[in-house]
């Protein structure tokens, strides 16, 4: 019996030698972030989208299953905006973006990061409202958004975050009253200073967004 030519044999067996150059969904999400950011000092130079996953990229930390659990871009001289793609980092525990020039609204999709323990967005140029979706971040312990340009009221839904230990929204343009339930009963007034807030909420007497 005559043997088949090797190329035909590989075709029949469904064998392909095309290189796999696409990243996983987490790598795609981070590469989308890179495209949104200006990076004059090449902090993100190692973010190569042709790699199978982003675990070898600088400023990215993965667990033993190659899931992204930390993004450390604090004080990195980057600017631009955040997009909904960050919500794909479902295993992320630490999101460190402090002391940069990031602007625009905070994506509501960050509320999908249910493993998040710490989110540091302070000293940027974020605008718009604090997303109510943050109430889904049941593991969150540290939330610092001070020194931005945030407006609107503090979402009352955040009072359900029983593990929240640090909360700082000082030096923004927030209005309304300060929540008093849940973890908010433990935060000092320094966490709210230099806003347009009306003081602690008087439940049943005035709306929580009084003064907005």
mmCIF file of C-alpha atoms in Angstrom:
data_model
loop_
_atom_site.group_PDB
_atom_site.id
_atom_site.type_symbol
_atom_site.label_atom_id
_atom_site.label_comp_id
_atom_site.label_asym_id
_atom_site.label_seq_id
_atom_site.Cartn_x
_atom_site.Cartn_y
_atom_site.Cartn_z
ATOM 1 C CA UNK A 1 0.000 0.000 0.000
ATOM 2 C CA UNK A 2 1.459 3.325 -1.041
ATOM 3 C CA UNK A 3 2.049 5.820 1.766
ATOM 4 C CA UNK A 4 0.365 9.213 1.690
ATOM 5 C CA UNK A 5 2.458 12.341 1.172
ATOM 6 C CA UNK A 6 3.198 13.988 4.519
ATOM 7 C CA UNK A 7 1.352 17.267 3.791
ATOM 8 C CA UNK A 8 -1.800 15.326 2.855
ATOM 9 C CA UNK A 9 -1.435 13.110 5.919
ATOM 10 C CA UNK A 10 -1.227 16.159 8.214
ATOM 11 C CA UNK A 11 -4.286 17.642 6.523
ATOM 12 C CA UNK A 12 -6.295 14.457 7.042
ATOM 13 C CA UNK A 13 -5.262 14.263 10.679
ATOM 14 C CA UNK A 14 -6.249 17.880 11.270
ATOM 15 C CA UNK A 15 -2.762 18.843 12.343
ATOM 16 C CA UNK A 16 -1.938 22.511 12.023
ATOM 17 C CA UNK A 17 1.413 24.162 12.517
ATOM 18 C CA UNK A 18 0.064 27.706 12.622
ATOM 19 C CA UNK A 19 1.567 29.447 15.670
ATOM 20 C CA UNK A 20 -0.800 30.460 18.451
ATOM 21 C CA UNK A 21 -0.144 34.141 19.037
ATOM 22 C CA UNK A 22 -3.329 35.368 20.676
ATOM 23 C CA UNK A 23 -3.485 36.022 24.404
ATOM 24 C CA UNK A 24 -6.177 34.846 26.792
ATOM 25 C CA UNK A 25 -9.100 37.072 27.806
ATOM 26 C CA UNK A 26 -7.109 38.656 30.637
ATOM 27 C CA UNK A 27 -4.245 39.468 28.301
ATOM 28 C CA UNK A 28 -6.714 40.926 25.823
ATOM 29 C CA UNK A 29 -8.198 43.095 28.557
ATOM 30 C CA UNK A 30 -4.790 44.418 29.606
ATOM 31 C CA UNK A 31 -3.744 45.056 26.027
ATOM 32 C CA UNK A 32 -6.971 47.026 25.530
ATOM 33 C CA UNK A 33 -5.987 49.063 28.598
ATOM 34 C CA UNK A 34 -2.553 49.703 27.123
ATOM 35 C CA UNK A 35 -4.108 51.073 23.935
ATOM 36 C CA UNK A 36 -6.129 53.547 26.010
ATOM 37 C CA UNK A 37 -3.103 54.848 27.916
ATOM 38 C CA UNK A 38 -0.309 57.249 27.093
ATOM 39 C CA UNK A 39 2.986 55.818 28.345
ATOM 40 C CA UNK A 40 5.828 58.310 27.714
ATOM 41 C CA UNK A 41 8.344 56.437 29.880
ATOM 42 C CA UNK A 42 7.594 52.988 28.353
ATOM 43 C CA UNK A 43 6.430 51.429 31.589
ATOM 44 C CA UNK A 44 4.223 49.087 29.546
ATOM 45 C CA UNK A 45 6.870 48.159 26.989
ATOM 46 C CA UNK A 46 6.896 44.500 28.069
ATOM 47 C CA UNK A 47 3.143 44.103 27.457
ATOM 48 C CA UNK A 48 3.463 41.910 24.371
ATOM 49 C CA UNK A 49 0.023 40.872 23.021
ATOM 50 C CA UNK A 50 1.495 37.899 21.111
ATOM 51 C CA UNK A 51 2.270 35.994 24.312
ATOM 52 C CA UNK A 52 -0.071 33.252 25.482
ATOM 53 C CA UNK A 53 -0.793 35.048 28.765
ATOM 54 C CA UNK A 54 0.350 38.274 30.457
ATOM 55 C CA UNK A 55 2.081 36.655 33.422
ATOM 56 C CA UNK A 56 5.565 37.633 32.229
ATOM 57 C CA UNK A 57 4.639 41.289 31.750
ATOM 58 C CA UNK A 58 6.133 43.822 34.139
ATOM 59 C CA UNK A 59 3.700 45.233 36.746
ATOM 60 C CA UNK A 60 1.415 42.188 36.375
ATOM 61 C CA UNK A 61 1.289 39.378 38.955
ATOM 62 C CA UNK A 62 -0.393 36.017 38.374
ATOM 63 C CA UNK A 63 -1.315 33.122 40.638
ATOM 64 C CA UNK A 64 -0.272 29.497 40.133
ATOM 65 C CA UNK A 65 -3.098 29.042 37.606
ATOM 66 C CA UNK A 66 -1.842 31.941 35.447
ATOM 67 C CA UNK A 67 -4.712 34.227 36.413
ATOM 68 C CA UNK A 68 -3.917 37.919 36.873
ATOM 69 C CA UNK A 69 -4.268 38.852 40.549
ATOM 70 C CA UNK A 70 -2.330 42.144 40.762
ATOM 71 C CA UNK A 71 -1.961 45.162 38.529
ATOM 72 C CA UNK A 72 0.669 47.544 39.910
ATOM 73 C CA UNK A 73 0.798 50.755 37.901
ATOM 74 C CA UNK A 74 0.894 53.274 40.706
ATOM 75 C CA UNK A 75 3.053 56.375 40.157
ATOM 76 C CA UNK A 76 3.888 55.271 36.592
ATOM 77 C CA UNK A 77 3.486 58.577 34.715
ATOM 78 C CA UNK A 78 0.662 57.178 32.589
ATOM 79 C CA UNK A 79 -2.450 59.012 31.431
ATOM 80 C CA UNK A 80 -5.556 58.279 29.397
ATOM 81 C CA UNK A 81 -8.786 56.525 30.356
ATOM 82 C CA UNK A 82 -10.006 53.187 31.697
ATOM 83 C CA UNK A 83 -12.380 50.982 29.715
ATOM 84 C CA UNK A 84 -14.930 48.265 30.417
ATOM 85 C CA UNK A 85 -12.384 45.588 29.486
ATOM 86 C CA UNK A 86 -10.902 45.747 32.988
ATOM 87 C CA UNK A 87 -14.024 43.970 34.179
ATOM 88 C CA UNK A 88 -12.653 40.820 32.498
ATOM 89 C CA UNK A 89 -9.929 40.469 35.134
ATOM 90 C CA UNK A 90 -12.224 38.348 37.282
ATOM 91 C CA UNK A 91 -9.432 37.030 39.545
ATOM 92 C CA UNK A 92 -7.878 40.443 40.243
ATOM 93 C CA UNK A 93 -7.227 41.173 43.921
ATOM 94 C CA UNK A 94 -5.185 44.395 43.775
ATOM 95 C CA UNK A 95 -5.754 47.287 41.368
ATOM 96 C CA UNK A 96 -3.095 49.932 41.953
ATOM 97 C CA UNK A 97 -3.400 52.948 39.630
ATOM 98 C CA UNK A 98 -2.650 55.784 42.053
ATOM 99 C CA UNK A 99 -0.685 58.970 41.255
ATOM 100 C CA UNK A 100 -1.093 59.065 37.510
ATOM 101 C CA UNK A 101 -2.972 61.256 35.040
ATOM 102 C CA UNK A 102 -5.864 58.904 34.300
ATOM 103 C CA UNK A 103 -9.084 60.750 33.527
ATOM 104 C CA UNK A 104 -12.678 60.132 32.535
ATOM 105 C CA UNK A 105 -15.291 58.108 34.374
ATOM 106 C CA UNK A 106 -14.565 55.043 36.484
ATOM 107 C CA UNK A 107 -16.013 52.069 34.559
ATOM 108 C CA UNK A 108 -18.999 50.416 36.218
ATOM 109 C CA UNK A 109 -17.533 47.092 35.055
ATOM 110 C CA UNK A 110 -14.980 47.275 37.871
ATOM 111 C CA UNK A 111 -17.861 46.037 39.993
ATOM 112 C CA UNK A 112 -17.364 42.637 38.329
ATOM 113 C CA UNK A 113 -14.010 42.171 40.081
ATOM 114 C CA UNK A 114 -15.505 40.216 42.973
ATOM 115 C CA UNK A 115 -12.127 39.031 44.307
ATOM 116 C CA UNK A 116 -10.815 42.572 44.639
ATOM 117 C CA UNK A 117 -9.264 43.378 48.017
ATOM 118 C CA UNK A 118 -7.684 46.752 47.279
ATOM 119 C CA UNK A 119 -8.463 49.469 44.728
ATOM 120 C CA UNK A 120 -6.242 52.545 44.809
ATOM 121 C CA UNK A 121 -7.305 55.205 42.307
ATOM 122 C CA UNK A 122 -6.216 58.246 44.276
ATOM 123 C CA UNK A 123 -4.401 61.280 42.836
ATOM 124 C CA UNK A 124 -5.642 60.996 39.266
ATOM 125 C CA UNK A 125 -8.162 63.032 37.260
ATOM 126 C CA UNK A 126 -11.208 60.769 37.418
ATOM 127 C CA UNK A 127 -14.565 62.455 36.861
ATOM 128 C CA UNK A 128 -18.205 61.468 37.174
ATOM 129 C CA UNK A 129 -19.901 59.441 39.857
ATOM 130 C CA UNK A 130 -18.661 56.636 42.094
ATOM 131 C CA UNK A 131 -20.164 53.495 40.511
ATOM 132 C CA UNK A 132 -22.926 51.850 42.526
ATOM 133 C CA UNK A 133 -21.616 48.552 41.143
ATOM 134 C CA UNK A 134 -18.792 48.751 43.696
ATOM 135 C CA UNK A 135 -21.341 47.357 46.161
ATOM 136 C CA UNK A 136 -20.735 43.940 44.543
ATOM 137 C CA UNK A 137 -17.083 43.936 45.678
ATOM 138 C CA UNK A 138 -17.732 41.871 48.786
ATOM 139 C CA UNK A 139 -14.025 41.165 49.436
ATOM 140 C CA UNK A 140 -12.975 44.825 49.230
ATOM 141 C CA UNK A 141 -11.007 46.158 52.204
ATOM 142 C CA UNK A 142 -9.273 49.240 50.826
ATOM 143 C CA UNK A 143 -10.920 51.812 48.546
ATOM 144 C CA UNK A 144 -9.037 55.064 48.029
ATOM 145 C CA UNK A 145 -10.294 57.565 45.468
ATOM 146 C CA UNK A 146 -9.137 60.809 47.047
ATOM 147 C CA UNK A 147 -7.722 63.723 45.055
ATOM 148 C CA UNK A 148 -9.747 63.320 41.887
ATOM 149 C CA UNK A 149 -12.689 65.238 40.384
ATOM 150 C CA UNK A 150 -15.508 62.891 41.348
ATOM 151 C CA UNK A 151 -19.018 64.317 41.593
ATOM 152 C CA UNK A 152 -22.431 63.188 42.793
ATOM 153 C CA UNK A 153 -23.206 61.496 46.089
ATOM 154 C CA UNK A 154 -21.571 58.590 47.886
ATOM 155 C CA UNK A 155 -23.628 55.524 46.897
ATOM 156 C CA UNK A 156 -25.545 54.162 49.887
ATOM 157 C CA UNK A 157 -25.122 50.688 48.399
ATOM 158 C CA UNK A 158 -21.488 50.733 49.585
ATOM 159 C CA UNK A 159 -22.708 50.381 53.177
ATOM 160 C CA UNK A 160 -23.083 46.650 52.464
ATOM 161 C CA UNK A 161 -19.294 46.211 52.125
ATOM 162 C CA UNK A 162 -18.764 44.644 55.532
ATOM 163 C CA UNK A 163 -15.027 44.029 55.025
ATOM 164 C CA UNK A 164 -14.195 47.609 54.049
ATOM 165 C CA UNK A 165 -11.545 49.016 56.403
ATOM 166 C CA UNK A 166 -10.150 52.034 54.555
ATOM 167 C CA UNK A 167 -12.302 54.458 52.557
ATOM 168 C CA UNK A 168 -11.019 57.836 51.357
ATOM 169 C CA UNK A 169 -12.830 60.199 48.988
ATOM 170 C CA UNK A 170 -11.337 63.449 50.286
ATOM 171 C CA UNK A 171 -10.487 66.268 47.877
ATOM 172 C CA UNK A 172 -13.162 65.624 45.273
ATOM 173 C CA UNK A 173 -16.386 67.433 44.366
ATOM 174 C CA UNK A 174 -18.846 65.063 46.029
ATOM 175 C CA UNK A 175 -22.170 66.286 47.399
ATOM 176 C CA UNK A 176 -25.020 64.977 49.517
ATOM 177 C CA UNK A 177 -24.611 63.413 52.938
ATOM 178 C CA UNK A 178 -22.193 60.881 54.397
ATOM 179 C CA UNK A 179 -23.455 57.319 54.957
ATOM 180 C CA UNK A 180 -23.602 56.198 58.577
ATOM 181 C CA UNK A 181 -24.427 52.495 58.202
ATOM 182 C CA UNK A 182 -22.112 49.491 58.013
ATOM 183 C CA UNK A 183 -18.392 50.268 57.754
ATOM 184 C CA UNK A 184 -19.081 53.988 57.350
ATOM 185 C CA UNK A 185 -19.693 54.216 61.075
ATOM 186 C CA UNK A 186 -15.942 53.671 61.613
ATOM 187 C CA UNK A 187 -14.376 56.067 59.076
ATOM 188 C CA UNK A 188 -12.993 59.400 60.264
ATOM 189 C CA UNK A 189 -14.216 62.699 58.861
ATOM 190 C CA UNK A 190 -10.805 63.147 57.221
ATOM 191 C CA UNK A 191 -11.951 60.566 54.674
ATOM 192 C CA UNK A 192 -14.499 63.090 53.357
ATOM 193 C CA UNK A 193 -12.854 66.502 53.761
ATOM 194 C CA UNK A 194 -12.674 69.081 50.971
ATOM 195 C CA UNK A 195 -15.887 68.082 49.206
ATOM 196 C CA UNK A 196 -19.358 69.652 49.118
ATOM 197 C CA UNK A 197 -20.811 67.083 51.506
ATOM 198 C CA UNK A 198 -23.485 68.185 53.973
ATOM 199 C CA UNK A 199 -22.339 66.057 56.890
ATOM 200 C CA UNK A 200 -23.534 62.688 58.228
ATOM 201 C CA UNK A 201 -26.824 61.383 56.920
ATOM 202 C CA UNK A 202 -29.890 62.139 59.019
ATOM 203 C CA UNK A 203 -31.899 59.059 58.185
ATOM 204 C CA UNK A 204 -35.577 59.708 57.661
ATOM 205 C CA UNK A 205 -35.157 63.472 57.853
ATOM 206 C CA UNK A 206 -33.465 64.505 54.613
ATOM 207 C CA UNK A 207 -32.612 62.617 51.388
ATOM 208 C CA UNK A 208 -29.121 61.157 51.326
ATOM 209 C CA UNK A 209 -28.356 63.222 48.205
ATOM 210 C CA UNK A 210 -29.463 66.424 49.901
ATOM 211 C CA UNK A 211 -27.452 69.343 48.522
ATOM 212 C CA UNK A 212 -26.555 67.713 45.192
#
